[in-house]
Coordinates of C-alpha atoms in Angstrom, one line a residue:
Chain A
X1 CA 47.7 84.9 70.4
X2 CA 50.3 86.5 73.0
X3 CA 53.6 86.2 72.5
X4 CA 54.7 86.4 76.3
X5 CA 53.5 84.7 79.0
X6 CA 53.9 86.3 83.1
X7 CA 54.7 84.8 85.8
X8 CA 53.5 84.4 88.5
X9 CA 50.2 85.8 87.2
X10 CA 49.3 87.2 91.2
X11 CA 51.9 88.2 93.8
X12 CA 51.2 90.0 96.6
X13 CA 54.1 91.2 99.6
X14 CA 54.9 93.2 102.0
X15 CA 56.5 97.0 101.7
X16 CA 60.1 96.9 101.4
X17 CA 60.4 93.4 100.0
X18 CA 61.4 92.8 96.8
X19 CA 59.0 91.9 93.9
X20 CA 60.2 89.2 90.7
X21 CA 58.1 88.9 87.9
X22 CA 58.9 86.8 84.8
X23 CA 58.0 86.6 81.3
X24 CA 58.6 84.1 78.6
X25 CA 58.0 84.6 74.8
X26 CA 57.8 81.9 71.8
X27 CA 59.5 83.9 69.1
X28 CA 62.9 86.5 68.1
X29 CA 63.0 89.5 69.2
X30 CA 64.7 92.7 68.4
X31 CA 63.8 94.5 72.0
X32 CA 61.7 93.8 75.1
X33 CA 59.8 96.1 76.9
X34 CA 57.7 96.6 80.6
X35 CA 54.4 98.3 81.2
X36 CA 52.8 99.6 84.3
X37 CA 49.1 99.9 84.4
X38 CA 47.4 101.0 87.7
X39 CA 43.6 100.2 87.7
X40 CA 42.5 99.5 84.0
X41 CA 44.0 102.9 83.1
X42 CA 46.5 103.1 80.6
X43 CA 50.1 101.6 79.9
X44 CA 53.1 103.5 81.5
X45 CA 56.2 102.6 79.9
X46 CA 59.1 101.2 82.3
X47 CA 62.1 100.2 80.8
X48 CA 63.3 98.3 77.2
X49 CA 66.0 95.9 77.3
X50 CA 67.2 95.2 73.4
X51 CA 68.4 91.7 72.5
X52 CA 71.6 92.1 72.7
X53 CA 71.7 93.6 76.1
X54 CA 71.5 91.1 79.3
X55 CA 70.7 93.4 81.6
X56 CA 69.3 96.9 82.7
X57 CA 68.8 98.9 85.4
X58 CA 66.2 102.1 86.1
X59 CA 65.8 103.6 89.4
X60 CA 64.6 100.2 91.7
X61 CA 64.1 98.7 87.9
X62 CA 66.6 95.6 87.1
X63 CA 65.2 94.0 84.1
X64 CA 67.3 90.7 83.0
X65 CA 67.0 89.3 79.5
X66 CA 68.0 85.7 78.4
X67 CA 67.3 85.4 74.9
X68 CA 68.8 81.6 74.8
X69 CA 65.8 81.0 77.1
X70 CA 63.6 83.3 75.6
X71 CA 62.8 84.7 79.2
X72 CA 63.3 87.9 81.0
X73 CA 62.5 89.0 84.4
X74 CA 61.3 92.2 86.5
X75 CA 63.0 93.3 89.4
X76 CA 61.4 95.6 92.0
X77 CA 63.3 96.1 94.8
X78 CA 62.1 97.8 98.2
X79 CA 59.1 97.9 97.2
X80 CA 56.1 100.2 98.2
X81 CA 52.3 100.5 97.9
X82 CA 52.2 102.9 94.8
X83 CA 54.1 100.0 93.4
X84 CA 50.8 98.0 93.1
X85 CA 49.9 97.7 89.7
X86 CA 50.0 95.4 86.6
X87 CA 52.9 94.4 85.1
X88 CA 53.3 93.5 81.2
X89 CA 55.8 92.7 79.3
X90 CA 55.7 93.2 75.5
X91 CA 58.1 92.0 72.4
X92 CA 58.2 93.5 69.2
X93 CA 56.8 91.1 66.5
X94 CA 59.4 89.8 63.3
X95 CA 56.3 89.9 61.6
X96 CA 56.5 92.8 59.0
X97 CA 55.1 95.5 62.1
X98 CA 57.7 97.7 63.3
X99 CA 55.5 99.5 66.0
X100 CA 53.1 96.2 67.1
X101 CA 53.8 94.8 70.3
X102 CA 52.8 91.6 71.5
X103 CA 51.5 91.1 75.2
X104 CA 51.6 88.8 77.4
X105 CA 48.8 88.2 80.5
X106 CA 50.4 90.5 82.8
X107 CA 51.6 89.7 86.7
X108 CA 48.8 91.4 89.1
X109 CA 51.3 92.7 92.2
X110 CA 49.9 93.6 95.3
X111 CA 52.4 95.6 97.9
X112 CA 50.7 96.0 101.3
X113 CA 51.6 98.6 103.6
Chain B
X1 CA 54.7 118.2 76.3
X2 CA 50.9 117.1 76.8
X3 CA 50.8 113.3 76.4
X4 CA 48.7 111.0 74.4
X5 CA 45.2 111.8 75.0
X6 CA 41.7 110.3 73.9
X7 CA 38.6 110.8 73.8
X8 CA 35.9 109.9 75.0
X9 CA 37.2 108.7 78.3
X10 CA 33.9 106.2 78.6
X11 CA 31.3 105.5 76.1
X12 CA 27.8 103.1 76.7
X13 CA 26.3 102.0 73.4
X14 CA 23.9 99.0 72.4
X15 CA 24.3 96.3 70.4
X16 CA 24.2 97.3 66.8
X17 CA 25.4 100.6 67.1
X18 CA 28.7 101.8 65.9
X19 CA 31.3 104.2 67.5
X20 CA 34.1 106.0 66.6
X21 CA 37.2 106.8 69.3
X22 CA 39.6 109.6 68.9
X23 CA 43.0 109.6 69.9
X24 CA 45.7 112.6 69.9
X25 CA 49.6 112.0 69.8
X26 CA 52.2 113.8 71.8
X27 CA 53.3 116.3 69.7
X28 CA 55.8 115.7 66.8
X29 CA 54.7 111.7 67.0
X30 CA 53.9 110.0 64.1
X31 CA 52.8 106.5 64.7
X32 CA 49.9 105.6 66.2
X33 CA 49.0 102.3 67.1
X34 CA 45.3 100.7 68.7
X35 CA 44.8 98.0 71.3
X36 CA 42.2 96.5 72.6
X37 CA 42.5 95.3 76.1
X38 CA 39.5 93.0 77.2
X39 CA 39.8 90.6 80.7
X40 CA 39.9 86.9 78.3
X41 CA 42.0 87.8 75.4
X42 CA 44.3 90.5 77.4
X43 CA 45.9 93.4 74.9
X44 CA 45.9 92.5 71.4
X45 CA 46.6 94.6 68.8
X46 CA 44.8 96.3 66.2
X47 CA 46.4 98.1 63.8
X48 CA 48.7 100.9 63.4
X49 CA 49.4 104.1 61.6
X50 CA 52.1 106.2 60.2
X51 CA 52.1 109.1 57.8
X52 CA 48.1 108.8 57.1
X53 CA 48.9 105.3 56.3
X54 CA 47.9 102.0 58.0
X55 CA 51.2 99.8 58.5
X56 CA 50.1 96.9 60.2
X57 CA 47.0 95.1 61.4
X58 CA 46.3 92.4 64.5
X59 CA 43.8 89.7 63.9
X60 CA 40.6 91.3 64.0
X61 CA 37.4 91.4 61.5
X62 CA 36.8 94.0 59.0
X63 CA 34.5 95.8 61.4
X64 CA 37.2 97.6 63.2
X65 CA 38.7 100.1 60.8
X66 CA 41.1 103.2 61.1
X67 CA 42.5 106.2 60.3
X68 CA 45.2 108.7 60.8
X69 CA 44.7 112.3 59.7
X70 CA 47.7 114.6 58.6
X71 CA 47.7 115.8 62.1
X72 CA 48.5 112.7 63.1
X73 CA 45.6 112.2 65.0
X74 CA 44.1 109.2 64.6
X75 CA 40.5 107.7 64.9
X76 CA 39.0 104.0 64.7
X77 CA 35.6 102.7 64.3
X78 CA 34.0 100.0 65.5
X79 CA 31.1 99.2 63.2
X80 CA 27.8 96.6 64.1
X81 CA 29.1 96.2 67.8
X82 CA 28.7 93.2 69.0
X83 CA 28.5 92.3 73.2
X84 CA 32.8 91.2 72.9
X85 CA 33.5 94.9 71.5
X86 CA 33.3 95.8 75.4
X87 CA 36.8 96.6 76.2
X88 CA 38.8 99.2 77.2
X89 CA 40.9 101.0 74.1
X90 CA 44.4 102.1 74.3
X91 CA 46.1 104.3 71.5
X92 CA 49.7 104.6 72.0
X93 CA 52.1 106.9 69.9
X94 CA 55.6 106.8 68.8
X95 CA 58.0 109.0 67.8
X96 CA 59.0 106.6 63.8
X97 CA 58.3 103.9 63.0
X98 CA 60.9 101.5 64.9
X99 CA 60.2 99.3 67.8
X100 CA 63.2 100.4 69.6
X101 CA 61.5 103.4 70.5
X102 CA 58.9 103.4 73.3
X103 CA 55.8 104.1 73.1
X104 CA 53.3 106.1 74.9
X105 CA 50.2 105.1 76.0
X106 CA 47.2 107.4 76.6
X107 CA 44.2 106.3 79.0
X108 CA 42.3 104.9 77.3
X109 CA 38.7 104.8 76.3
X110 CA 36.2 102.3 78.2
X111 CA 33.9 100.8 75.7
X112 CA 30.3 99.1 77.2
X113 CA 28.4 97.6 74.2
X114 CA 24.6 96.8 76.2

């Protein structure tokens, strides 16, 4: 079953706005990561946030973590069309893997020129 | 530093049949971990590898099985495919065995069982 769960699972805007995508998960965590994957090709690593971090910033990443709410959120700001993609999120598991991540459905963003 | 590649890139096999995928780490990597990434069920995990040793393992039946070479390369096989073994295969590596670290992902292999 997936641990995290996107939201929204479809967004599509303009070049230049800013993009929000957020994940919730059901269990602890020791870190939190976001993947990029453009087309059904593979996974390109974005950013990890660890638990006891609230937030991080990479480039026009901002990645929020709440881990009272068990949510965290993506930030793309002025975005642009190589920015479409799909967007997961992925925890760690507490469940005796140190290297298995756990999905969630992914947020589908679409940035027209 | 090359990245993670795997081969084969795509792959067309019938029902029955079984196939084995290939995966290469980046350089100096040790773990290497499987996913299976199918449009219903999303990524799941499959198992993963460290040292020539498999550390963990998702939820799937006993026909999907492993193994890392002193390399680290690793390779997994799909035995008696079955029409849901269509997906596309991910193998990422990581530097240890912590998930602190990121993890790289390589392309992927595109698996169509007919």
């Amino acid at each position: 079953s997936q641990q995290g769960e996107e939201d929204p699972q479809a967004l599509s805007i303009q070049e230049g706005e800013n993009a929000t995508m957020n994940c919730s998960y059901k269990t602890s965590i020791n870190n939190l990561q976001w993947y990029r994957q453009n087309s059904g090709r593979g996974l390109v690593h974005l950013i990890l946030i660890r638990s006891n971090e609230r937030e991080k910033h990479s480039g026009r990443l901002r990645v929020t973590l709440d881990t009272s709410k068990k949510s965290s959120s993506l930030l793309i700001t002025a975005s642009r069309a190589a920015d479409t993609a799909s967007y997961f999120c992925a925890t760690d598991a507490f469940s005796g893997g140190y290297n298995k991540l756990i999905f969630g459905a992914g947020t589908r963003l679409a940035v027209h020129p | 530093k090359a990245g993670v590649t795997q081969t084969p890139r795509y792959l067309i096999k019938t029902r029955g049949q079984q196939v084995t995928l290939s995966c290469s780490p980046i350089s100096g990597h040790r773990s290497v971990s499987w996913y299976q990434q199918t449009p219903g069920q999303g990524l799941q995990f499959l198992f993963e590898y460290f040292s020539e040793t498999q550390r963990n393992k998702g939820n799937f039946p006993g026909r999907f099985s492993g193994r890392q070479f002193s390399n680290s390369r690793s390779e997994m096989n799909v035995s008696t495919l079955e029409l849901g073994d269509s997906a596309l295969y991910l193998c990422a590596s990581s530097l240890v065995l912590d998930s602190s670290y990121e993890q790289y992902f390589g392309p992927g292999t595109r698996l169509t069982v007919t």
